[in-house]
Amino acid sequence: MKGRNLWLIPLALLVGAQLALAQSPPQTDPLPSWNEGPAKQAIVEFVHATTDKASQKYVPPEERIATFDQDGTLWVSHPMYTQVMFCLDRVPAVVKAKPELAKVEPFKTVLSGNREAMAKLSMQDLEKILAATLTGMSVDEFSAEAKKWIETARDPRWKRSYTELTYQPMLEVLQYLRAKGFKTYIVTGGGQDFVRAYSERVYGIPPEQVVGTAGGTKYGYDKSGKPFLTKEPKLLLNDDHAGKPEGIHLMIGRRPHAAFGNSTGDRQMLEYTGAGDGARLMMLVLHDDAKREYAYGPAQGLPDTKVGTFTQALYDESKKDGWLVISMKQDWKKIFTWE
Amino acid sequence: MKGRNLWLIPLALLVGAQLALAQSPPQTDPLPSWNEGPAKQAIVEFVHATTDKASQKYVPPEERIATFDQDGTLWVSHPMYTQVMFCLDRVPAVVKAKPELAKVEPFKTVLSGNREAMAKLSMQDLEKILAATLTGMSVDEFSAEAKKWIETARDPRWKRSYTELTYQPMLEVLQYLRAKGFKTYIVTGGGQDFVRAYSERVYGIPPEQVVGTAGGTKYGYDKSGKPFLTKEPKLLLNDDHAGKPEGIHLMIGRRPHAAFGNSTGDRQMLEYTGAGDGARLMMLVLHDDAKREYAYGPAQGLPDTKVGTFTQALYDESKKDGWLVISMKQDWKKIFTWE
């Protein structure tokens, strides 16, 4: 071997190392569970437009806010919202602490275990159950209860934990946006403290990026003088419909550049997002896949529902305002990670 | 030159480059405006303990939350809170829109320009002025008004913009903590929307990390159908005293590992922070430097005040609970950036 050849080896290593550093990683599809189509294309184009410095629609990193409804948008919400299942499961413990409730409706019906009667409970009844099961304990006790429940409870259809019923395509959107410098928020009608108990583990969304229906807390001290917060029945934020943009202003203080929902409760969040300047992405998940998940609207002739209603008026507004409707059936290659 | 020598040159370059990558940057003092002493030492030791993976008190990055009161902790709050100055300056515009207020107290006194009479306004009077000047407009209009005012208003003593009256040593603490992976929050009794108008530019703290006294907003549409939020007089969060931990739970959902304040309004925030496990840092700024800034307590025999009161009871609690008291006079080499 000649000296010249020996000299070339490490130089080639150096140049090679520099090239490796300069080259971008191989292009991989950030949304592999999405079929090619207008929905996937809209997401990818939005990300390019907002993160390419040469783009006229470039958005500085600090303003990259994306908000996601949870129930029906990030995970299954049929036949009933997961949090309601949690509250129903908590009723026996609440009645044990307050035995006088055993003879009072709607607690009596829930204790009976009669599913048919429980399905007929009114929204007022459910609110009584929510107030009784979501308040009156310390925030730490509540968080521990919620964590324990979410780890052990199973849904009635797939017999899986509720956190396995998250939508793989939406998890990919969350990851894709975060990889491109977006802060992802959950903006849910569900209880803020309930969702915070698992959001970081399940969605990679930390507690401080969960905006939800929130009650007040009360600061006090235990017998040893240690301070703690008690969950009060006082409602501070009803984070649904108009409450979503109001909650976004309260908790984030910026208008989102992207918003994802699935029901009439998300309409105002999408309107508020769309009213901003520059690039904005508004999307609605339409549950049109009874085989792989559920089908409900009543938009587009789908069966009507009280849980996550997607009206024809919302469908028409989305067409008029340039919002994209995601068809679970057509746009999603797979629904769940474990499929 | 022999081939062997030629071979060695690029190898040395390679090794050198690797060493350069592995070496840490030269040690610079992260807190140059702090005198050596227990306060500075406590901050540096806390950062080392929480960010060194080998430390028993290591805190994972996602849990590194530090909260800072604003008035009197991050910037000057004497002789009167900056936000109150803003509200007083807004009274003529409010009266122009509602002329009937001109003959009603406390607006009549404010319009008179009589500083002596204004100094005697009660807390109830001030609350009326705050309600009238901080609500009733859209959140965007308010933000624009607050930004305009903060750029042009000057404080009575130094004739500087209020944002120049931030404390250089505290700006260094904010930067130091952020460089070590902490999320820094303002937790202020001041109005959330007011502070958000300048917090990013002045403190590097984005709107979503400002927790403050907050009113409700109301979602609606203008004549063209464009949605907007109106600031309502309904109080959602009074972010002072017990309201501080309550606000921290509402907006952050995690217990801070470090909390900085300067008055009795910060007591509960520091107690709540200190009640957590592991490394916790609680600090209070004592204004004991009448020459360079102001001196008030009444702790330690300093003059009494209604603006940012630091009682002897708070001083005693800080000694008992291991909170560090920062003496502006002794601990801070300089107070302001421009000194």
XYZ file of C-alpha atoms in Angstrom:
678
model
C 0.000 0.000 0.000
C 1.279 3.438 -0.840
C 1.360 6.330 1.578
C -1.026 8.233 -0.640
C -3.656 5.586 -0.270
C -3.298 5.541 3.478
C -3.714 9.314 3.498
C -6.923 9.058 1.522
C -8.723 6.709 3.885
C -9.236 9.034 6.838
C -9.927 11.989 4.536
C -12.706 9.989 2.947
C -13.978 9.189 6.455
C -13.984 12.878 7.334
C -15.783 13.907 4.152
C -18.179 11.017 4.563
C -18.924 12.033 8.148
C -19.587 15.612 7.056
C -21.886 14.444 4.288
C -23.764 12.243 6.736
C -24.276 15.247 9.008
C -25.396 17.519 6.180
C -27.776 15.067 4.553
C -31.352 14.947 5.774
C -32.663 11.595 6.987
C -34.275 9.466 4.273
C -37.790 10.670 3.389
C -40.319 8.508 5.187
C -44.074 8.928 5.084
C -45.073 10.801 8.284
C -48.654 9.559 7.926
C -48.389 5.856 6.967
C -51.887 4.976 8.245
C -53.516 7.505 5.912
C -54.660 6.624 2.399
C -53.577 9.068 -0.302
C -56.341 11.625 -0.790
C -57.376 15.220 -0.098
C -57.305 14.841 3.729
C -53.730 13.534 3.899
C -52.647 15.987 1.213
C -54.133 18.931 3.143
C -52.197 18.007 6.300
C -48.883 17.599 4.478
C -49.352 20.826 2.487
C -50.271 22.761 5.641
C -47.132 21.556 7.411
C -44.926 22.465 4.433
C -46.541 25.905 4.048
C -46.163 26.800 7.738
C -42.672 25.435 8.385
C -40.769 26.254 5.173
C -39.042 29.595 5.755
C -39.329 30.405 2.057
C -43.115 29.989 2.200
C -45.337 33.058 2.227
C -47.443 31.287 4.844
C -44.504 30.549 7.150
C -45.462 30.543 10.844
C -42.752 31.164 13.464
C -42.291 28.208 15.849
C -43.713 30.010 18.901
C -47.032 30.526 17.082
C -47.407 26.919 15.952
C -50.421 25.861 18.007
C -52.614 22.910 17.029
C -55.716 21.935 19.024
C -57.451 18.561 19.080
C -60.806 17.589 20.467
C -60.496 14.224 22.222
C -63.751 12.194 22.250
C -64.414 10.946 18.724
C -61.379 12.801 17.348
C -58.453 11.122 19.089
C -60.203 8.085 20.557
C -63.499 6.173 20.469
C -66.450 7.878 22.190
C -69.233 5.384 21.399
C -71.456 3.991 22.699
C -70.750 6.438 25.569
C -67.985 8.887 26.531
C -65.197 7.134 28.439
C -65.368 9.646 31.269
C -69.062 8.843 31.824
C -68.099 5.150 32.135
C -65.523 6.174 34.738
C -68.113 8.189 36.660
C -70.666 5.359 36.584
C -68.006 2.960 37.904
C -67.267 5.402 40.720
C -70.871 5.574 41.948
C -70.613 2.606 44.401
C -67.597 4.223 46.123
C -69.409 7.562 46.345
C -72.537 5.907 47.778
C -70.393 4.018 50.291
C -69.100 7.381 51.551
C -72.607 8.927 51.446
C -75.106 6.054 52.065
C -78.106 8.424 51.847
C -77.569 8.586 48.051
C -78.460 4.876 47.615
C -82.177 5.664 47.662
C -81.948 8.791 45.495
C -82.121 8.941 41.676
C -80.113 8.749 39.517
C -77.757 6.878 41.890
C -80.395 4.220 42.611
C -80.622 3.330 38.893
C -76.844 3.194 38.486
C -76.511 0.918 41.541
C -79.181 -1.396 40.092
C -76.813 -2.244 37.258
C -79.772 -2.224 34.857
C -78.038 -1.163 31.606
C -81.327 -0.473 29.853
C -82.487 1.910 32.586
C -79.038 3.530 32.727
C -79.112 4.198 28.973
C -82.285 6.220 29.532
C -80.745 8.584 32.086
C -81.184 12.215 31.074
C -78.355 14.702 30.611
C -79.423 16.259 33.953
C -79.089 12.862 35.627
C -75.615 12.400 34.131
C -74.608 15.851 35.337
C -75.615 14.901 38.882
C -73.481 11.776 38.611
C -70.547 13.731 37.201
C -70.746 16.342 39.977
C -70.879 13.638 42.669
C -68.022 11.560 41.244
C -65.660 14.268 39.976
C -65.616 16.611 42.973
C -65.222 16.556 46.745
C -61.796 14.874 46.850
C -58.271 16.263 46.627
C -56.787 16.708 43.158
C -54.106 14.128 44.012
C -56.666 11.540 45.157
C -58.694 12.147 42.015
C -55.668 11.784 39.755
C -54.715 8.498 41.445
C -58.297 7.157 41.078
C -58.469 8.137 37.410
C -55.073 6.558 36.674
C -56.052 3.330 38.405
C -59.358 3.125 36.539
C -57.901 3.878 33.113
C -55.365 1.080 33.573
C -57.897 -1.576 34.509
C -61.181 -0.688 32.769
C -62.075 -2.381 29.483
C -64.463 -1.178 26.773
C -67.559 -3.309 26.077
C -66.896 -3.999 22.356
C -63.209 -4.799 21.904
C -62.509 -5.705 25.556
C -59.444 -3.476 25.459
C -58.301 -0.650 27.678
C -59.775 2.665 26.591
C -56.322 4.066 25.903
C -55.888 1.365 23.226
C -58.901 2.847 21.443
C -56.939 5.860 20.247
C -56.864 6.387 16.484
C -53.487 5.489 14.977
C -53.856 8.022 12.102
C -54.450 10.844 14.591
C -51.490 9.777 16.747
C -49.427 10.121 13.560
C -50.779 13.654 12.994
C -49.871 14.596 16.589
C -46.339 13.246 16.162
C -45.902 14.802 12.722
C -46.966 18.259 13.913
C -44.757 18.065 17.008
C -41.779 16.966 14.899
C -42.371 20.149 12.898
C -42.362 22.401 15.948
C -46.074 22.580 16.704
C -47.342 22.560 20.283
C -50.241 20.107 20.355
C -53.144 20.727 22.745
C -56.181 18.697 23.668
C -59.285 20.934 23.837
C -62.033 18.693 25.159
C -65.511 18.897 26.618
C -64.281 16.144 28.937
C -62.915 16.893 32.380
C -59.513 18.522 32.334
C -58.236 16.613 35.359
C -59.511 13.282 34.014
C -57.727 13.666 30.656
C -54.562 14.931 32.327
C -54.296 11.630 34.202
C -53.195 9.810 31.004
C -52.630 12.408 28.230
C -48.849 12.467 28.514
C -48.483 8.680 28.363
C -51.121 8.120 25.676
C -50.786 11.155 23.391
C -47.457 12.687 24.416
C -49.462 15.740 25.509
C -48.425 17.082 28.928
C -50.999 18.192 31.548
C -50.327 21.877 30.862
C -51.461 21.340 27.256
C -54.831 19.858 28.191
C -57.727 22.342 28.050
C -60.933 20.781 29.272
C -64.086 21.346 31.207
C -62.764 22.535 34.543
C -64.162 23.119 37.979
C -62.716 25.288 40.680
C -60.449 23.970 43.402
C -60.121 25.128 46.998
C -56.794 25.522 48.767
C -56.649 24.202 52.336
C -54.496 22.336 54.862
C -54.678 18.832 56.321
C -54.280 18.096 60.052
C -50.484 18.121 59.777
C -50.590 21.552 58.132
C -49.757 20.221 54.677
C -51.556 22.173 51.929
C -53.757 20.484 49.349
C -56.378 21.375 46.722
C -59.945 20.054 46.875
C -62.038 19.693 43.708
C -65.120 21.893 44.099
C -68.477 21.520 42.319
C -68.148 25.097 40.974
C -67.869 25.075 37.148
C -65.218 27.459 35.780
C -65.105 26.423 32.140
C -67.613 24.375 30.141
C -65.197 23.547 27.350
C -67.652 22.693 24.586
C -69.199 24.700 21.715
C -68.463 28.438 22.366
C -66.594 27.335 25.498
C -63.803 25.916 23.298
C -62.526 29.211 21.858
C -63.142 30.780 25.289
C -61.073 27.996 26.897
C -58.360 28.357 24.255
C -58.086 32.056 25.041
C -58.049 31.425 28.798
C -55.480 28.633 28.757
C -53.353 29.276 25.652
C -53.906 32.945 24.787
C -53.147 32.381 21.099
C -55.344 31.456 18.153
C -54.545 27.945 16.868
C -53.248 27.458 13.338
C -54.782 23.997 13.124
C -57.850 22.511 14.809
C -59.306 19.014 14.654
C -62.755 17.933 15.806
C -65.587 15.562 14.989
C -68.863 17.058 16.196
C -71.016 20.153 16.506
C -69.286 20.838 19.836
C -66.143 21.638 17.810
C -67.766 24.091 15.391
C -66.780 27.285 17.222
C -63.189 26.086 17.732
C -62.841 25.558 13.986
C -64.514 28.886 13.169
C -62.208 30.708 15.589
C -59.160 28.969 14.129
C -60.247 29.766 10.577
C -60.816 33.453 11.385
C -57.061 34.013 11.771
C -54.745 35.219 9.011
C -52.362 33.052 6.990
C -52.308 29.279 6.862
C -55.025 27.579 8.912
C -56.084 23.943 8.844
C -59.538 22.875 10.049
C -60.535 19.217 9.943
C -63.476 17.103 11.132
C -63.480 13.333 11.559
C -66.665 11.787 10.127
C -67.547 8.437 11.704
C -68.729 6.565 8.617
C -67.224 3.164 9.289
C -69.637 0.953 11.233
C -67.555 -2.124 10.472
C -64.179 -1.016 11.805
C -65.522 1.516 14.369
C -68.947 3.253 14.395
C -71.152 5.153 11.958
C -73.081 8.204 13.130
C -74.006 11.684 11.986
C -76.771 12.438 11.217
C -74.818 14.202 8.429
C -74.789 12.476 5.026
C -77.631 10.160 6.025
C -75.643 8.452 8.774
C -77.574 7.271 11.887
C -78.382 10.016 14.402
C -76.726 10.059 17.839
C -76.590 12.092 21.046
C -72.908 11.265 21.557
C -70.689 13.255 19.219
C -73.414 14.560 16.904
C -72.194 15.600 13.435
C -75.144 17.474 11.926
C -75.756 18.134 8.241
C -75.503 21.874 9.050
C -71.952 21.293 10.314
C -71.165 19.291 7.192
C -72.469 22.128 5.006
C -70.528 24.755 6.987
C -67.355 22.721 6.546
C -67.816 22.688 2.756
C -68.546 26.430 2.703
C -65.607 27.383 4.951
C -62.997 25.112 3.399
C -62.770 22.707 6.323
C -61.691 19.185 5.408
C -63.911 16.249 6.369
C -61.934 13.102 7.173
C -63.786 9.949 6.189
C -62.702 7.176 8.548
C -63.752 4.660 5.933
C -61.877 6.162 3.006
C -59.023 8.122 4.543
C -57.774 5.756 7.208
C -55.841 2.618 6.233
C -56.090 1.399 9.791
C -58.007 2.722 12.763
C -56.154 1.242 15.746
C -52.499 0.506 16.430
C -53.248 -3.132 17.255
C -55.225 -3.919 14.075
C 7.213 14.171 4.471
C 6.589 10.531 5.020
C 3.325 8.858 4.222
C 2.903 7.978 7.868
C 2.955 11.627 8.856
C 0.462 12.543 6.179
C -1.781 9.794 7.467
C -1.586 11.216 10.965
C -2.750 14.733 10.082
C -6.372 13.982 9.252
C -6.599 11.432 12.056
C -5.567 14.183 14.464
C -8.226 16.395 12.924
C -10.813 13.692 13.425
C -9.856 13.092 17.036
C -9.680 16.837 17.649
C -13.127 17.334 16.200
C -14.519 14.567 18.374
C -12.909 16.072 21.457
C -14.368 19.466 20.589
C -17.806 17.909 20.333
C -17.427 16.029 23.608
C -16.116 18.975 25.622
C -18.608 21.209 27.387
C -18.498 24.944 26.642
C -16.301 27.008 28.973
C -17.898 27.540 32.402
C -19.432 31.001 32.592
C -21.344 32.401 35.544
C -25.057 32.008 34.742
C -25.947 34.640 37.375
C -23.415 37.481 36.903
C -25.634 40.123 38.543
C -25.829 38.160 41.789
C -23.346 38.598 44.607
C -21.918 35.395 46.048
C -24.033 34.351 49.011
C -26.696 31.907 50.207
C -29.341 33.076 47.686
C -27.179 32.623 44.594
C -25.777 29.390 46.014
C -29.282 27.997 46.603
C -30.300 28.629 42.987
C -27.160 27.037 41.538
C -27.366 24.031 43.873
C -31.052 23.514 43.058
C -30.313 23.523 39.329
C -27.453 21.062 39.730
C -29.504 18.751 41.972
C -32.500 18.662 39.621
C -30.697 18.391 36.281
C -27.762 16.083 37.035
C -28.884 12.557 36.141
C -26.617 11.140 38.827
C -28.349 13.242 41.490
C -30.819 11.634 43.869
C -32.981 14.727 43.413
C -32.966 14.543 39.608
C -36.192 15.836 38.045
C -37.153 14.665 34.528
C -37.364 17.560 32.018
C -41.158 17.372 31.614
C -41.622 18.015 35.346
C -39.310 21.027 35.505
C -41.803 23.787 36.233
C -40.779 27.104 37.798
C -43.309 29.820 38.667
C -42.633 33.517 39.155
C -44.842 36.214 40.587
C -44.453 39.366 38.476
C -45.111 42.603 40.431
C -42.218 43.173 42.824
C -40.585 39.869 41.844
C -39.726 40.377 38.164
C -40.269 44.124 37.872
C -40.900 47.255 39.961
C -44.384 47.529 41.503
C -43.989 50.758 43.514
C -45.383 53.291 44.054
C -48.320 51.523 42.304
C -48.842 48.365 40.198
C -48.143 49.061 36.520
C -51.492 47.626 35.481
C -53.300 50.130 37.726
C -51.384 52.943 35.964
C -52.575 51.490 32.650
C -56.173 51.386 33.871
C -56.040 54.971 35.186
C -54.672 56.123 31.824
C -57.553 54.348 30.082
C -60.270 56.138 32.092
C -60.630 59.134 29.679
C -61.217 56.770 26.717
C -63.771 54.774 28.725
C -65.574 57.956 29.809
C -65.598 59.191 26.203
C -67.443 56.007 25.237
C -69.751 56.247 28.277
C -70.092 60.001 29.118
C -72.442 59.287 32.057
C -69.406 58.025 34.037
C -67.813 61.506 34.111
C -69.978 62.552 37.061
C -69.685 59.268 38.945
C -66.985 58.308 41.452
C -64.296 57.056 41.251
C -64.103 58.141 37.590
C -64.682 61.795 38.501
C -61.604 61.804 40.766
C -59.429 60.091 38.144
C -60.493 62.609 35.491
C -59.624 65.482 37.853
C -55.974 64.449 37.616
C -55.603 65.215 41.351
C -52.832 62.751 42.285
C -53.404 63.245 46.021
C -57.103 62.404 45.740
C -56.305 59.467 43.453
C -53.827 58.061 45.968
C -56.683 57.907 48.485
C -58.961 55.762 46.287
C -60.072 52.625 48.095
C -59.526 49.077 46.844
C -63.249 49.023 45.939
C -62.778 52.170 43.844
C -59.802 50.634 42.068
C -61.801 47.481 41.361
C -64.510 49.587 39.701
C -61.854 51.227 37.543
C -60.300 47.866 36.653
C -63.665 46.372 35.699
C -64.502 49.373 33.500
C -61.135 49.531 31.746
C -60.286 45.828 31.380
C -63.587 44.492 30.023
C -66.187 45.218 27.376
C -63.869 45.137 24.352
C -62.634 42.278 22.170
C -59.535 40.416 23.316
C -57.707 41.595 20.175
C -58.613 45.257 20.794
C -57.499 44.937 24.405
C -54.204 43.340 23.437
C -53.499 46.116 20.920
C -54.335 48.821 23.529
C -52.118 47.205 26.155
C -49.216 46.834 23.692
C -49.506 50.472 22.608
C -49.594 51.714 26.197
C -46.673 49.605 27.399
C -44.527 50.961 24.547
C -45.232 54.619 25.273
C -45.902 54.941 29.028
C -43.086 56.051 31.343
C -42.739 55.471 35.071
C -42.732 58.551 37.334
C -39.316 57.994 38.980
C -36.847 56.881 36.300
C -38.846 58.181 33.316
C -38.318 54.851 31.606
C -40.722 52.421 30.016
C -42.116 49.983 32.562
C -40.587 47.045 30.726
C -37.153 48.549 31.416
C -37.926 48.229 35.126
C -37.464 44.468 35.105
C -34.853 43.114 37.490
C -31.703 41.977 35.686
C -30.870 39.310 38.340
C -34.318 37.740 37.886
C -34.037 37.799 34.075
C -30.830 35.815 34.587
C -32.649 33.274 36.770
C -35.350 32.874 34.081
C -32.721 32.326 31.377
C -30.642 29.998 33.543
C -33.623 27.799 34.410
C -34.802 27.674 30.794
C -31.301 26.755 29.600
C -31.529 23.835 32.038
C -34.829 22.601 30.644
C -37.271 24.318 33.023
C -40.528 25.742 31.750
C -40.847 29.197 33.317
C -44.316 30.542 34.165
C -45.529 33.891 35.394
C -48.156 33.427 38.134
C -49.441 36.910 38.862
C -52.284 38.662 40.620
C -52.203 41.013 37.620
C -54.468 40.537 34.629
C -53.548 37.568 32.471
C -54.329 39.341 29.199
C -52.413 42.463 30.224
C -49.228 40.541 31.062
C -49.531 38.389 27.931
C -49.314 41.550 25.805
C -45.559 41.858 26.552
C -44.396 38.735 28.435
C -42.823 37.030 25.427
C -40.809 40.071 24.367
C -39.802 41.127 27.882
C -39.306 37.835 29.754
C -39.181 35.245 26.966
C -42.347 33.779 28.521
C -45.038 32.951 25.927
C -48.743 33.794 26.511
C -49.578 30.156 27.280
C -47.181 30.302 30.231
C -48.816 33.324 31.856
C -51.220 32.480 34.683
C -52.968 35.577 35.967
C -56.184 36.983 37.275
C -58.594 36.124 34.491
C -62.113 37.061 33.560
C -64.442 35.168 31.295
C -64.792 35.900 27.603
C -67.853 35.579 25.398
C -67.783 34.147 21.895
C -69.788 36.029 19.262
C -69.791 37.239 15.652
C -69.372 40.679 14.082
C -71.639 41.998 11.303
C -69.654 40.192 8.630
C -70.017 36.906 10.508
C -66.408 36.844 11.723
C -66.108 35.364 15.219
C -64.446 37.217 18.081
C -64.147 37.038 21.877
C -65.363 39.836 24.166
C -63.829 40.368 27.597
C -66.601 39.976 30.191
C -66.693 41.415 33.726
C -67.165 37.879 35.139
C -64.159 36.877 37.285
C -62.943 33.299 36.700
C -59.686 33.303 38.629
C -58.456 35.742 41.283
C -54.825 34.703 41.000
C -53.541 35.911 44.348
C -53.052 34.242 47.761
C -54.877 30.843 47.667
C -55.830 31.661 44.066
C -52.204 31.108 43.026
C -52.020 27.351 43.696
C -55.593 27.081 42.402
C -54.554 28.893 39.213
C -51.446 26.733 38.902
C -53.588 23.608 39.059
C -56.095 25.004 36.555
C -53.577 26.221 34.004
C -50.520 23.969 34.494
C -51.790 20.864 36.275
C -48.417 20.148 37.880
C -46.836 21.271 41.122
C -43.881 23.623 40.503
C -40.381 22.629 41.608
C -39.386 26.254 42.091
C -41.440 29.318 43.015
C -40.404 32.957 43.392
C -42.436 35.721 45.011
C -42.088 38.857 47.096
C -45.242 39.359 49.148
C -47.921 37.757 51.301
C -49.896 37.151 48.082
C -47.241 34.565 47.168
C -47.330 32.638 50.461
C -49.702 29.870 49.319
C -47.820 29.379 46.042
C -44.603 28.813 47.972
C -46.309 26.530 50.506
C -47.848 24.463 47.695
C -44.497 24.221 45.915
C -42.719 23.220 49.121
C -45.281 20.493 49.905
C -44.025 18.395 46.988
C -41.385 15.658 47.229
C -37.758 15.966 46.174
C -35.906 19.152 45.341
C -37.963 22.317 45.732
C -36.765 25.907 45.726
C -38.837 28.667 47.314
C -37.559 32.245 47.279
C -38.879 35.676 48.254
C -37.482 39.020 47.124
C -37.223 41.484 50.031
C -37.284 45.117 48.943
C -34.683 46.565 51.325
C -32.917 48.954 48.970
C -34.517 52.403 49.065
C -31.555 53.911 47.255
C -31.448 51.724 44.173
C -35.163 50.754 44.172
C -37.602 50.845 47.128
C -37.698 49.649 50.727
C -40.880 48.185 52.171
C -42.057 45.363 54.358
C -43.169 45.797 57.108
C -40.943 42.746 57.780
C -37.582 43.409 59.454
C -38.632 46.941 60.432
C -38.963 48.135 56.839
C -41.689 50.745 56.088
C -45.224 49.347 55.775
C -47.022 49.340 52.430
C -50.300 48.287 50.814
C -48.552 47.436 47.526
C -46.642 44.160 47.767
C -46.795 43.749 51.540
C -44.078 41.486 53.012
C -45.226 40.891 56.597
C -43.060 39.757 59.505
C -45.255 36.626 59.673
C -44.243 35.784 56.086
C -40.603 36.404 56.976
C -40.901 34.073 59.960
C -42.651 31.388 57.893
C -39.867 31.585 55.319
C -37.247 30.949 58.020
C -39.274 28.055 59.453
C -39.973 26.414 56.084
C -36.526 26.803 54.550
C -37.513 29.430 52.019
C -34.702 31.737 50.940
C -35.129 35.499 51.333
C -33.342 37.491 48.624
C -32.058 40.823 49.886
C -32.035 43.252 46.961
C -29.440 45.291 48.788
C -27.037 42.464 49.551
C -27.714 39.820 46.914
C -28.045 41.905 43.760
C -24.947 43.486 42.192
C -27.175 45.480 39.887
C -30.935 45.912 39.794
C -31.605 47.025 36.218
C -30.034 46.140 32.873
C -29.360 49.789 32.088
C -27.564 50.647 35.347
